[in-house]
Structures are given as C-alpha cells and as structure tokens.
C-alpha cells in the first residue's frame, strides 16, 4: 500500500502541474486493424525449392498469416486495447460473424471468410491462429480458392460492416489488403466502379486503406491498373497514412530479404498510427503572424506494461485496486481532500496555498510556440537537451495557409543551417520552456519509403537553474600517435552507412519480458536465453580490425612507458603546487583516533541552510553520516545530497 500511496501522490502532483489534454483535439490511443488477405492459386503456391539458405519457403498466404500472427503477439501485451481481425477473400467457403455460411443470398458475403473477428486479441485467438499456421490439415480445409471470382466491392462492404459493428468509436481504423492480383476486374467496369464507391464509403467512415502488394516471379505488381482508384495517398494531413510501400517480391534464390521479412517490415512501418501530442497549437512567427501546428512524439522509450495486483481468493482472479487515504499526523484522523491544502517548505516553515493560488502561480499564458529569435545551428551544444523532443507538423484546421508558411520557414532554416529559439508552452498550466526549433529533412528508407516526414523538432533547452557544476576531474591527454592509431580502428568498425538505425536493435530487456509473458500465457516452452542484437559480433570485429587493435595496444604500452618515466612512477595526475598562503595555514585538529572531528546535528543543519556544506571535507561528511547510518559511497556531491535529504525528511 505504501507503493500505491506514493504512486497516487505522484499522480496527484502531475494533475496539479498540468491540465489534462482535451482528447477531442487529437487522435486517442485505440486502434483497430483488419487484415484482408486474398486466397488464390498463386498466393497459395510456395516458391520453388533451392539450396540457398535464406530463400523464401512460405507461400504468400502463409507469410501474410505469419505477419498477422506476429503483430497479434506484439499487440496482445504492448497495446492491450487495440483490435485485430483477419478476413480471407477469394475462398470457396464463406463465413461471417454469424458463423459458416452455405448460401450466398441475403446479407451473406460470398467468398469472404472471417478467420478471426475484429476484437481485442486473447490468448485463445493467438493459439487458434498458430494452429492454422502450423497445422496443414486446418489450412487445407480453409485455404481453398474459389472457382468464381470475388467481388472487391463485396470485400470492402464486408470490411465496412465489420468496422461499423465492432469498432464504431475507434479513432484509428485501418484495412490492410494483402494480394498479388493487381487487376481483379479487368473486364468489368461495373465491378470496378462499385469497388471505388465502397472504398469511398470506407474513407468517409474514417477507415484508412493500406495496400501490401506482392509481385510474382513472372509479373510485377502494377498499382495503376486498379488499386490507385481505391487506395488514396494523402499526405496533406499529419494523421494521414504513411506513403505507399513498394511491392514485396517472392524470390526463389534469396537476396537477403525474404517475402516474410519484407511483409513484416512493411506492416510494422504502419502498425502504429501517428498520434498527436497536441493539436492546433499556435506558432507565432512574428507580431500578428500565426500558424497552427500539431505536435507528435515520434520516439518514446517503451517500458513493460504496468503490472497490477490480483486477488486469487475467489473463483476467478480479480484486480485489486489501491486506495489512498490522507491522515492527520497529530491525531491520526483521516481527512477529506477539501480539508487539506498544498504547501511548500520555506525557511523551515510550511507555506500553504489554496488551489486557486496554485493555479495562478502556474499560469504563464495560453499554450503557444512563440519564436523570439534565430541562431546558427553551431551554437546549439550537444548536451543542451533536457527532455525528449517533439516533432511538429503544420495543420490547416485553425489557420488556412499554415502548411505553406511552415514549409517556407522549415526550408529556409534548413538551407541557412539556422535554428529558431522559441518560448514554448505545450498545454494549459504547463511550465514554459525555452526551446530550439530545429528543421528536419525528410528521411527515406532503402525502398524509397518515408521513414520520417519533413518538419521541425522542438528541443527543450535548460535554464540557468538546470545547469550543475562540472565534476572535479584531471585531464590526461593522449599523444597524437595513439589517437591516429585509434582513428583507424574506428573507421574499420563503423556502422552500415555510418549511422545508427534503431529499427535493427530491439530492446533486449523489453523483448525478454514480453517473450516470457507470452510463453506463459500461450503455454509455450520457456526460452533459454534472450535474443540480444546489441551484442557485438566479435568474430567480425576481429576479422576487420583485429590487426589494428593489436597495433593500438602496442602503441598504448609504448606511450604508457614513456609517460611513466616522465612522471617518475607517480599516479600521473599533475598536482597543483602549494602556495605560501596554504603552507602558513594551521592544520585542522583531529580527534584522538586520527579521524576528523564529528559535527553535531545543529552544526550540520546550519551548514546546509547557509550553503557552506560544500566547504566541509569528505571525512567530516562521512563521519557525520556514519552516525546516522547513511550510505557512504559516491562522490562528495552525492554525500551532500543524502545529508540534505535526511534533514528534509527529519525536519
């Protein structure tokens, strides 16, 4: 309960600090994804066998189902409120939400088989899908292509009904179409027109259509034949889907990118919708010149889903909810929230504030990004970043023409290598920060797909109060020969394209946590050890740079011998010579045991309040801390911080 109380206290403080963002102003977290996978003879045909180890071995349908399976495994833990469904079209059998159909009349959707209904995935759904992927008998029973062609208008209308009935209030709804048929209605204009109308209905409903095309060995997928009429590539809105991905191609001999990996890469790039941190925030460029922008957190450290406590005394496990109660310290009586006030310590006394006074103290005006000047990019030090940066993108909702003005500003800053310095208030009651607006160019992937759109980054800068004193260090410079030898080693061990790509390195601790949780939930065998892609490939390192590392080691030993001779075997730290004033100072008296004299609590408290505690020596600090059973490890700054915390808790 103590932990729950502390968490609740931090939550209350956060609520006082900032007002919650209006959820109607931007996309919320719920997401619904429906896979629509075509079943035909070519999609069921695996590539020819080959001796190449990395060649494709899965049929396109199997690869698509494995993609859906892996995405479902990720979402069941990391995004427990999201929905996933799988719709097969082009099958001989038909099945909708009411069960398997044998007739094609009424409200039936012929040749559409709802393999998994759109819902929050459960452990049972994951097991069922795994059974279909691994059990050939089940797959042969379901994955039978139809003799008659399937109507794409019917498929899209079926998806429309699924989204309407199962995810009516979801702000993000997406249909992933996986197919190798680029022209399903080549000779029927009526069916093409009907499919276009049904696609427009989906977009009007708020559903985004994403195409994952598959090119065959003898045929390159051509979007222009049919899918350009139903798949819109709108990039004018920040919440629009990512640009179209290139077609995944079945390769018989393996070129390093198998069909499964290609599909996984494409689907993962669209697995998470873009969600706004704030919406329609004013960006003031000058007096009377404002545009509106949206803010996004594109990079956020992921942690395991917060655990909960459950009560196992009943027939079914129930979540135990913690309750926090404020108690008066003198009488031990519970107090109501209306009876208490927020107080801050000043000079040893508690200064209380009413909620209205606290609110007025934190009110620095309406949320805004106000540019106050421009500086060269070279003036921004690498350490001047307190929190994670926010990506901003123009919005036309509040001020028409924002996109054009924003683009001109972004391109000008990028061209002149300058940044804007701005006054930034993210939301109501938020603390104002001085921020740097950094222009960011568009980043494209290996297949010309957009990784990061062009825009600007808002980087919070530190105030003078946030800068701490540098630690006391003694610098020993390496000779040029040692630096030159190490430069060769670094050149040999550069990352591909000389840049860090975070998509290649999953968090091993996070993935291990999810892998164990998944194995226990799905009755799988527990893995022996985590898969850690951050471990260096030592054989390749030795092969590429082993000789240069040995040369650097020999050079280090040589230079160390020279350095040791110059310093006559000392510790190598150049000590400052004592001045005559220092020599004339009397030595500090010591106790009989030889240790520094112990200060009393009142004396130590006086030093803390006057700020003279930093003048005390480390032995004096440790001697006093030992009497209070405090941790004695760390630097002098750490010791002082623990002493100050002790006085705060024992005031």
XYZ file of C-alpha atoms in Angstrom:
651
model
C 0.000 0.000 0.000
C 2.934 2.332 0.590
C 3.976 1.934 -3.022
C 0.420 2.586 -4.162
C 0.214 5.671 -1.988
C 3.462 7.055 -3.384
C 2.277 6.456 -6.924
C -1.038 8.125 -6.177
C 0.790 11.098 -4.666
C 2.891 11.483 -7.799
C -0.263 11.234 -9.890
C -1.965 13.990 -7.897
C 1.096 16.207 -8.286
C 1.054 15.637 -12.030
C -2.621 16.572 -12.181
C -1.882 19.793 -10.314
C 1.072 20.527 -12.566
C -0.711 20.365 -15.897
C -4.267 20.190 -17.098
C -5.164 17.042 -18.990
C -5.118 17.465 -22.754
C -8.528 17.684 -24.386
C -8.984 14.292 -26.028
C -11.302 15.699 -28.676
C -8.390 17.698 -30.067
C -6.338 14.774 -31.317
C -6.340 11.065 -32.017
C -6.614 8.803 -28.991
C -4.852 5.517 -28.454
C -7.399 2.932 -29.621
C -6.554 1.288 -32.921
C -8.351 -1.362 -34.999
C -6.529 -3.270 -37.765
C -8.267 -5.699 -40.124
C -6.150 -7.873 -42.421
C -7.787 -8.658 -45.782
C -5.726 -11.469 -47.364
C -6.577 -12.807 -50.811
C -6.635 -16.570 -51.328
C -5.933 -17.685 -54.895
C -3.781 -20.284 -56.572
C -0.741 -18.050 -56.975
C -0.958 -16.839 -53.358
C -1.022 -20.493 -52.211
C 1.946 -21.556 -54.341
C 5.273 -21.590 -52.453
C 8.433 -20.578 -54.324
C 10.481 -23.356 -55.931
C 12.956 -25.127 -53.691
C 16.573 -24.052 -53.801
C 19.825 -24.698 -51.978
C 20.105 -21.098 -50.804
C 19.577 -20.975 -47.034
C 17.872 -17.576 -46.955
C 15.470 -18.278 -49.832
C 11.712 -17.953 -49.383
C 9.972 -21.137 -48.283
C 6.496 -19.792 -47.412
C 3.610 -19.256 -49.778
C 2.425 -15.618 -49.809
C -0.747 -16.514 -47.871
C 1.289 -18.273 -45.176
C 3.694 -15.342 -44.974
C 0.778 -12.912 -44.574
C -0.795 -15.030 -41.825
C 2.543 -15.179 -40.016
C 2.747 -11.401 -40.215
C -0.696 -11.117 -38.657
C 0.327 -13.662 -36.018
C 3.447 -11.736 -35.047
C 1.572 -8.435 -34.963
C -1.074 -10.032 -32.759
C 1.626 -11.310 -30.385
C 3.008 -7.786 -30.077
C -0.355 -6.101 -29.575
C -1.754 -8.536 -27.018
C 0.784 -7.236 -24.481
C 2.056 -3.851 -25.604
C -1.314 -2.480 -26.855
C -3.983 -4.384 -24.918
C -6.839 -2.104 -26.049
C -6.228 -2.449 -29.790
C -8.283 -4.743 -32.023
C -7.056 -7.097 -34.747
C -9.040 -9.224 -37.194
C -8.314 -11.393 -40.253
C -10.586 -11.572 -43.303
C -9.780 -14.021 -46.108
C -11.334 -13.285 -49.503
C -11.423 -15.449 -52.596
C -12.109 -18.637 -50.584
C -14.530 -21.369 -51.589
C -16.187 -21.274 -48.162
C -17.865 -18.197 -46.736
C -18.067 -17.198 -43.117
C -19.170 -14.034 -41.367
C -19.909 -13.050 -37.795
C -22.916 -15.350 -37.614
C -20.937 -18.486 -38.421
C -20.136 -20.507 -41.549
C -22.462 -19.819 -44.484
C -23.655 -22.279 -47.075
C -25.818 -19.920 -49.096
C -24.946 -16.759 -50.936
C -28.215 -14.925 -50.550
C -29.388 -12.329 -48.063
C -26.695 -10.498 -46.157
C -24.052 -13.096 -46.896
C -20.682 -12.115 -48.341
C -19.775 -14.839 -50.836
C -16.154 -15.990 -50.901
C -15.323 -13.925 -47.788
C -14.139 -15.949 -44.788
C -13.813 -14.114 -41.458
C -10.985 -16.131 -39.945
C -10.747 -14.001 -36.781
C -13.375 -11.427 -35.944
C -12.204 -7.906 -35.201
C -11.706 -7.833 -31.445
C -9.142 -7.369 -28.700
C -6.867 -10.414 -29.226
C -6.931 -13.012 -26.500
C -4.577 -15.888 -25.784
C -7.163 -18.212 -27.365
C -7.172 -16.215 -30.622
C -3.379 -16.377 -30.818
C -3.444 -20.145 -30.230
C -6.133 -20.615 -32.888
C -4.180 -18.646 -35.469
C -0.992 -20.507 -34.602
C -2.828 -23.796 -35.097
C -3.907 -22.738 -38.589
C -0.357 -21.696 -39.495
C 1.276 -24.864 -38.159
C -1.464 -27.442 -38.900
C -1.584 -28.273 -42.615
C -4.939 -30.054 -42.259
C -6.661 -26.948 -40.898
C -5.089 -24.720 -43.535
C -6.081 -27.086 -46.364
C -9.664 -27.091 -45.104
C -9.945 -23.288 -45.032
C -7.489 -22.066 -47.671
C -9.336 -23.393 -50.715
C -9.540 -20.854 -53.556
C -12.909 -20.170 -55.116
C -13.696 -21.164 -58.667
C -15.654 -17.946 -59.154
C -14.017 -14.514 -58.935
C -14.674 -12.495 -55.801
C -16.119 -9.009 -55.984
C -13.814 -6.404 -54.406
C -16.868 -4.240 -53.747
C -18.259 -7.110 -51.688
C -14.966 -7.475 -49.803
C -14.849 -3.761 -48.976
C -18.510 -3.740 -47.938
C -17.835 -6.727 -45.673
C -14.932 -4.807 -44.078
C -17.243 -1.812 -43.691
C -19.752 -3.902 -41.742
C -17.014 -5.345 -39.515
C -15.654 -1.900 -38.599
C -19.150 -0.496 -38.050
C -20.268 -3.264 -35.708
C -17.035 -3.979 -33.831
C -15.041 -0.697 -33.737
C -17.588 2.056 -34.187
C -15.960 4.516 -31.756
C -12.317 3.836 -32.591
C -10.468 6.878 -33.876
C -7.936 4.797 -35.822
C -9.325 2.075 -38.112
C -7.229 0.543 -40.851
C -7.689 -2.119 -43.506
C -4.519 -3.955 -44.599
C -5.033 -5.529 -48.057
C -2.518 -8.266 -48.976
C -2.781 -9.508 -52.570
C -0.817 -10.317 -55.718
C -3.732 -9.620 -58.095
C -3.231 -6.103 -59.409
C -6.334 -6.101 -61.681
C -9.181 -8.143 -60.184
C -11.865 -6.681 -62.505
C -10.006 -6.224 -65.755
C -13.074 -6.733 -67.984
C -15.921 -5.480 -65.802
C -16.240 -1.699 -65.448
C -19.331 -2.033 -63.271
C -17.481 -4.032 -60.611
C -14.558 -1.573 -60.754
C -16.931 1.335 -60.240
C -18.713 -0.459 -57.382
C -15.373 -1.147 -55.661
C -14.431 2.533 -55.956
C -17.723 3.538 -54.330
C -17.233 1.051 -51.473
C -13.695 2.319 -50.911
C -15.016 5.879 -50.738
C -17.565 4.712 -48.141
C -14.739 3.309 -46.020
C -12.779 6.556 -46.192
C -15.923 8.519 -45.270
C -16.291 6.201 -42.283
C -12.756 7.116 -41.197
C -11.109 3.839 -42.268
C -7.674 4.030 -43.891
C -6.870 1.526 -46.631
C -3.270 0.272 -46.863
C -2.111 -1.954 -49.703
C 0.615 -4.587 -49.277
C 1.211 -5.803 -52.847
C 3.131 -8.964 -53.701
C 4.920 -9.305 -57.024
C 5.268 -12.750 -58.562
C 8.375 -14.054 -60.288
C 6.806 -13.626 -63.702
C 4.773 -10.489 -63.014
C 5.492 -7.140 -61.357
C 2.578 -5.728 -59.374
C 1.107 -2.649 -61.128
C -0.907 -0.354 -58.850
C -2.164 1.792 -61.702
C -4.374 -0.955 -63.113
C -6.885 -0.965 -60.235
C -5.701 -0.023 -56.745
C -4.795 3.593 -57.451
C -8.545 4.242 -57.656
C -9.268 2.901 -54.167
C -6.009 3.494 -52.248
C -5.540 7.192 -51.563
C -2.091 8.600 -50.876
C -2.997 11.768 -48.979
C -0.059 13.385 -47.200
C -1.584 16.825 -46.591
C -2.699 15.834 -43.103
C -0.280 14.786 -40.376
C -2.621 11.966 -39.422
C -2.699 10.573 -42.951
C -1.208 7.132 -43.564
C 2.441 6.727 -44.420
C 3.437 6.728 -48.101
C 2.823 3.639 -50.189
C 5.338 0.854 -49.710
C 6.916 -0.983 -52.637
C 5.661 -4.386 -53.621
C 7.077 -7.384 -51.784
C 8.538 -9.836 -54.247
C 8.811 -13.604 -53.984
C 12.462 -14.517 -54.558
C 13.440 -18.106 -55.403
C 17.124 -17.853 -54.616
C 17.036 -15.428 -51.712
C 18.545 -11.973 -51.978
C 18.761 -11.232 -48.274
C 15.146 -10.030 -47.967
C 12.632 -12.838 -47.870
C 8.958 -12.340 -48.524
C 8.111 -12.711 -44.840
C 10.694 -10.173 -43.725
C 9.623 -7.785 -46.449
C 5.989 -8.016 -45.442
C 6.870 -7.703 -41.755
C 8.911 -4.588 -42.459
C 6.062 -3.020 -44.423
C 3.386 -3.888 -41.886
C 5.484 -2.812 -38.896
C 6.004 0.585 -40.525
C 2.232 1.031 -40.475
C 1.430 -0.914 -37.326
C 1.264 2.174 -35.101
C -0.794 5.189 -36.195
C 0.576 8.672 -35.852
C -0.893 10.207 -32.714
C -0.785 13.879 -31.848
C 0.582 15.141 -28.534
C -1.180 18.460 -29.026
C -3.407 19.769 -31.781
C -3.875 23.195 -33.380
C -1.225 24.905 -31.255
C -0.407 28.435 -32.373
C 3.083 29.012 -33.783
C 3.772 32.757 -33.653
C 6.479 33.751 -36.127
C 6.099 37.488 -35.594
C 3.651 40.071 -34.325
C 0.271 39.250 -35.864
C 1.658 36.284 -37.854
C 0.434 32.952 -36.543
C 0.001 29.482 -37.991
C -1.279 26.269 -36.394
C 0.762 23.112 -35.846
C 0.320 19.644 -34.416
C 2.890 18.014 -32.149
C 3.912 14.377 -32.172
C 6.183 12.206 -30.036
C 7.877 10.068 -32.684
C 10.359 8.478 -30.278
C 9.372 7.315 -26.813
C 11.121 4.846 -24.563
C 8.980 1.738 -24.224
C 8.625 0.004 -20.874
C 6.731 -3.150 -19.886
C 3.021 -2.681 -19.378
C 2.362 -1.629 -15.795
C 1.747 -4.656 -13.605
C -1.232 -4.955 -11.318
C -2.127 -6.819 -8.147
C -4.767 -9.545 -8.293
C -6.832 -11.241 -5.610
C -6.876 -15.014 -6.008
C -9.315 -15.825 -3.205
C -12.362 -16.186 -5.481
C -13.264 -18.451 -8.368
C -11.694 -16.011 -10.804
C -8.722 -13.695 -10.314
C -9.824 -10.115 -9.710
C -7.785 -6.927 -9.942
C -7.125 -5.372 -6.539
C -7.374 -1.582 -6.577
C -5.356 0.520 -4.157
C -6.973 3.278 -2.113
C -5.063 6.239 -0.685
C -6.175 8.000 2.481
C -4.689 11.222 3.866
C -4.257 11.097 7.672
C -3.581 13.953 10.084
C -0.177 13.329 11.669
C -1.041 14.508 15.215
C -4.425 12.840 15.805
C -4.315 10.044 13.215
C -7.732 11.041 11.823
C -8.484 10.595 8.097
C -9.007 13.960 6.394
C -11.012 14.871 3.308
C -9.446 16.429 0.253
C -11.318 19.690 0.858
C -9.666 19.958 4.291
C -6.097 19.977 3.034
C -4.005 22.435 1.045
C -0.812 22.201 -0.923
C 2.185 23.559 0.998
C 5.835 24.249 0.240
C 8.699 24.430 2.706
C 10.473 27.764 3.045
C 12.927 28.612 5.823
C 11.862 25.593 7.852
C 8.165 26.571 7.743
C 5.256 25.333 5.656
C 3.661 27.935 3.370
C 0.154 26.814 2.339
C -1.628 27.771 -0.883
C -5.241 27.432 -1.981
C -5.914 25.590 -5.284
C -6.745 28.922 -6.909
C -3.451 30.410 -5.771
C -1.518 27.386 -7.038
C -3.275 27.666 -10.395
C -2.492 31.379 -10.696
C 1.156 30.767 -9.810
C 1.491 28.307 -12.678
C -0.407 30.335 -15.262
C 2.047 31.804 -17.779
C -0.470 32.381 -20.545
C -2.169 30.324 -23.234
C -0.362 27.429 -24.943
C 1.838 28.743 -27.747
C 5.141 28.424 -29.581
C 6.483 31.979 -29.910
C 9.673 32.496 -31.911
C 11.887 35.068 -30.200
C 14.946 34.897 -32.443
C 17.233 32.859 -34.691
C 20.706 31.457 -34.106
C 23.210 29.383 -36.119
C 22.919 25.630 -35.595
C 26.559 25.588 -34.491
C 25.578 27.439 -31.293
C 23.429 24.536 -30.059
C 25.629 22.288 -27.855
C 25.020 18.571 -27.923
C 24.220 18.473 -24.188
C 21.544 21.185 -24.292
C 18.510 18.898 -24.236
C 16.533 18.301 -21.055
C 13.644 16.168 -22.301
C 12.577 14.253 -25.377
C 11.996 16.351 -28.460
C 8.587 16.941 -30.069
C 8.015 16.753 -33.818
C 5.729 19.496 -35.151
C 3.832 19.496 -38.426
C 1.506 22.126 -39.939
C -2.263 21.971 -39.553
C -4.828 23.803 -41.669
C -7.673 23.480 -39.151
C -7.096 26.773 -37.310
C -5.253 28.950 -39.860
C -5.607 28.370 -43.599
C -2.237 28.557 -45.318
C -0.265 27.178 -42.373
C 1.307 24.444 -44.485
C 2.784 26.875 -46.994
C 4.197 29.228 -44.345
C 5.539 26.322 -42.266
C 7.222 24.788 -45.327
C 8.884 28.086 -46.218
C 10.215 28.506 -42.679
C 11.454 24.909 -42.493
C 13.229 25.074 -45.860
C 14.833 28.452 -45.093
C 16.187 27.250 -41.748
C 17.444 24.057 -43.366
C 19.165 25.935 -46.178
C 20.856 28.508 -43.920
C 21.696 25.963 -41.193
C 19.932 28.021 -38.557
C 17.565 27.287 -35.699
C 14.773 29.275 -34.099
C 14.723 29.993 -30.370
C 11.172 29.942 -29.024
C 9.037 30.364 -25.904
C 7.087 27.110 -25.631
C 4.005 26.303 -23.526
C 2.684 22.881 -24.550
C -0.681 22.990 -22.775
C -2.634 24.881 -20.173
C -0.893 25.132 -16.773
C 2.302 23.687 -18.272
C 5.589 25.217 -17.228
C 7.059 27.402 -20.003
C 10.345 26.342 -21.546
C 12.887 27.913 -23.843
C 13.141 25.609 -26.843
C 15.127 25.303 -30.043
C 13.190 24.717 -33.277
C 15.403 22.506 -35.417
C 14.489 21.942 -39.091
C 14.390 18.271 -40.043
C 14.708 16.957 -43.611
C 12.695 14.071 -44.979
C 14.266 10.651 -44.397
C 13.659 7.801 -46.824
C 14.298 4.095 -46.373
C 16.093 1.607 -48.587
C 12.970 1.173 -50.720
C 12.283 4.912 -51.003
C 9.599 4.706 -48.321
C 9.232 7.625 -45.953
C 10.764 6.990 -42.532
C 10.453 10.498 -41.091
C 8.496 13.276 -42.834
C 9.937 16.777 -43.266
C 9.129 19.081 -40.374
C 10.667 20.685 -37.312
C 11.744 19.403 -33.911
C 11.079 21.274 -30.671
C 14.001 20.619 -28.287
C 13.601 21.950 -24.705
C 16.695 23.865 -23.567
C 17.972 24.164 -19.990
C 17.600 27.279 -17.864
C 20.456 28.603 -15.740
C 18.895 26.821 -12.729
C 19.174 23.460 -14.511
C 22.929 23.559 -15.092
C 25.047 21.808 -12.462
C 28.714 22.391 -11.729
C 31.209 20.255 -13.588
C 32.806 17.463 -11.547
C 36.386 17.908 -10.472
C 38.474 15.960 -12.961
C 42.119 15.807 -14.002
C 42.694 15.601 -17.728
C 45.445 13.438 -19.208
C 45.762 13.950 -22.964
C 46.710 11.100 -25.275
C 49.614 11.617 -27.689
C 48.783 12.111 -31.371
C 50.228 8.735 -32.382
C 47.796 6.923 -30.068
C 44.865 8.967 -31.389
C 45.813 8.302 -35.020
C 46.022 4.558 -34.403
C 42.591 4.529 -32.742
C 41.131 6.514 -35.652
C 41.940 3.615 -37.994
C 40.179 1.188 -35.623
C 37.053 3.345 -35.553
C 36.991 3.629 -39.334
C 37.049 -0.160 -39.647
C 34.191 -0.621 -37.156
C 31.729 1.941 -38.483
C 28.044 1.021 -38.594
C 26.408 0.489 -42.010
C 26.067 3.842 -43.785
C 27.912 5.354 -40.810
C 24.686 5.870 -38.853
C 22.745 4.209 -36.062
C 19.492 2.593 -37.180
C 17.274 1.928 -34.129
C 14.987 -0.363 -36.114
C 17.717 -3.016 -36.131
C 18.157 -3.191 -32.355
C 15.125 -4.207 -30.272
C 15.380 -3.568 -26.541
C 16.628 -6.956 -25.228
C 15.231 -6.462 -21.709
C 11.795 -5.445 -23.002
C 11.624 -8.247 -25.590
C 12.750 -10.799 -22.983
C 9.996 -9.647 -20.636
C 7.360 -9.956 -23.366
C 8.743 -13.293 -24.566
C 8.476 -14.833 -21.089
C 4.998 -13.359 -20.603
C 3.893 -14.657 -23.998
C 5.258 -18.154 -23.344
C 3.411 -18.385 -20.023
C 0.152 -17.041 -21.459
C 0.191 -19.295 -24.545
C 1.520 -22.458 -22.838
C 4.732 -22.373 -24.857
C 8.164 -23.632 -23.857
C 10.127 -21.077 -21.901
C 13.145 -19.800 -23.887
C 16.624 -20.456 -22.536
C 18.117 -17.015 -23.074
C 17.088 -13.664 -24.570
C 17.902 -12.656 -28.104
C 20.207 -9.669 -27.784
C 21.117 -7.995 -31.071
C 23.209 -5.393 -29.275
C 25.961 -7.934 -28.505
C 28.959 -7.175 -30.744
C 29.866 -9.684 -33.428
C 33.283 -10.435 -32.056
C 34.447 -12.618 -34.949
C 33.712 -9.905 -37.481
C 35.341 -7.313 -35.224
C 38.496 -9.443 -35.010
C 38.477 -10.088 -38.752
C 38.042 -6.443 -39.737
C 40.024 -4.619 -37.054
C 41.951 -7.216 -35.035
C 45.304 -6.253 -36.552
C 44.696 -2.544 -35.944
C 43.567 -3.185 -32.363
C 46.822 -5.076 -31.694
C 48.790 -2.179 -33.152
C 46.934 0.243 -30.913
C 47.639 -1.969 -27.882
C 51.382 -1.987 -28.617
C 51.352 1.775 -29.129
C 49.488 2.209 -25.834
C 52.094 0.171 -23.940
C 54.863 2.179 -25.578
C 53.311 5.547 -24.759
C 52.456 4.423 -21.213
C 56.114 3.548 -20.608
C 57.186 6.998 -21.823
C 54.530 8.683 -19.693
C 55.530 6.712 -16.603
C 59.156 7.714 -16.968
C 58.220 11.361 -17.332
C 56.083 11.210 -14.200
C 58.676 9.141 -12.262
C 56.226 6.345 -11.478
C 53.646 8.607 -9.827
C 49.941 8.488 -10.339
C 50.248 10.751 -13.363
C 47.945 13.422 -12.016
C 49.635 16.794 -12.072
C 49.130 18.255 -8.632
C 48.822 21.966 -8.081
C 51.860 23.337 -6.146
C 51.090 24.668 -2.683
C 51.318 28.413 -2.260
C 52.899 30.194 0.670
C 49.432 31.061 1.989
C 48.464 27.400 2.032
C 51.644 26.402 3.806
C 51.114 29.002 6.548
C 47.612 27.795 7.357
C 47.372 25.752 10.564
C 46.466 22.104 10.256
C 42.932 21.024 11.127
C 42.795 19.462 14.617
C 41.988 15.769 14.728
C 40.498 13.547 17.374
C 42.487 11.052 19.343
C 41.621 8.312 16.871
C 43.043 10.317 13.994
C 39.668 10.939 12.296
C 38.102 14.319 11.616
C 36.033 15.795 14.414
C 32.334 14.942 14.335
C 29.879 17.793 13.849
C 26.615 17.931 15.722
C 23.214 17.872 14.026
C 22.653 21.597 14.616
C 26.023 22.498 13.125
C 25.455 20.325 10.060
C 21.953 21.770 9.610
C 23.399 25.288 9.780
C 25.906 24.440 7.067
C 23.069 23.075 4.889
C 20.924 26.168 5.299
C 23.797 28.608 4.676
C 25.162 26.627 1.722
C 28.559 26.178 3.331
C 28.282 22.397 3.465
C 30.339 22.177 0.273
C 33.320 23.581 2.190
C 33.356 20.634 4.586
C 35.778 17.817 3.831
C 34.654 14.355 2.791
C 35.919 12.719 6.046
C 33.826 15.167 8.093
C 30.741 14.440 5.987
C 31.233 10.665 6.174
C 31.853 10.765 9.912
C 28.536 12.539 10.485
C 26.696 10.276 8.005
C 28.045 7.164 9.702
C 26.374 8.232 12.935
C 23.067 8.372 11.015
C 23.651 5.035 9.251
C 23.574 6.651 5.790
C 25.155 5.281 2.618
C 28.803 6.429 2.460
C 29.502 5.516 -1.177
C 29.740 8.027 -4.003
C 31.281 11.390 -4.704
C 31.143 14.430 -2.456
C 28.095 15.811 -4.282
C 26.237 12.531 -3.634
C 27.078 12.672 0.073
C 25.836 16.258 0.361
C 22.614 15.343 -1.422
C 21.943 12.478 1.023
C 22.573 14.773 4.018
C 20.173 17.395 2.685
C 17.524 14.724 2.062
C 17.984 13.474 5.639
C 17.266 16.920 7.066
C 14.223 17.314 4.787
C 12.731 14.034 5.988
C 13.597 14.656 9.635
C 12.687 18.341 9.886
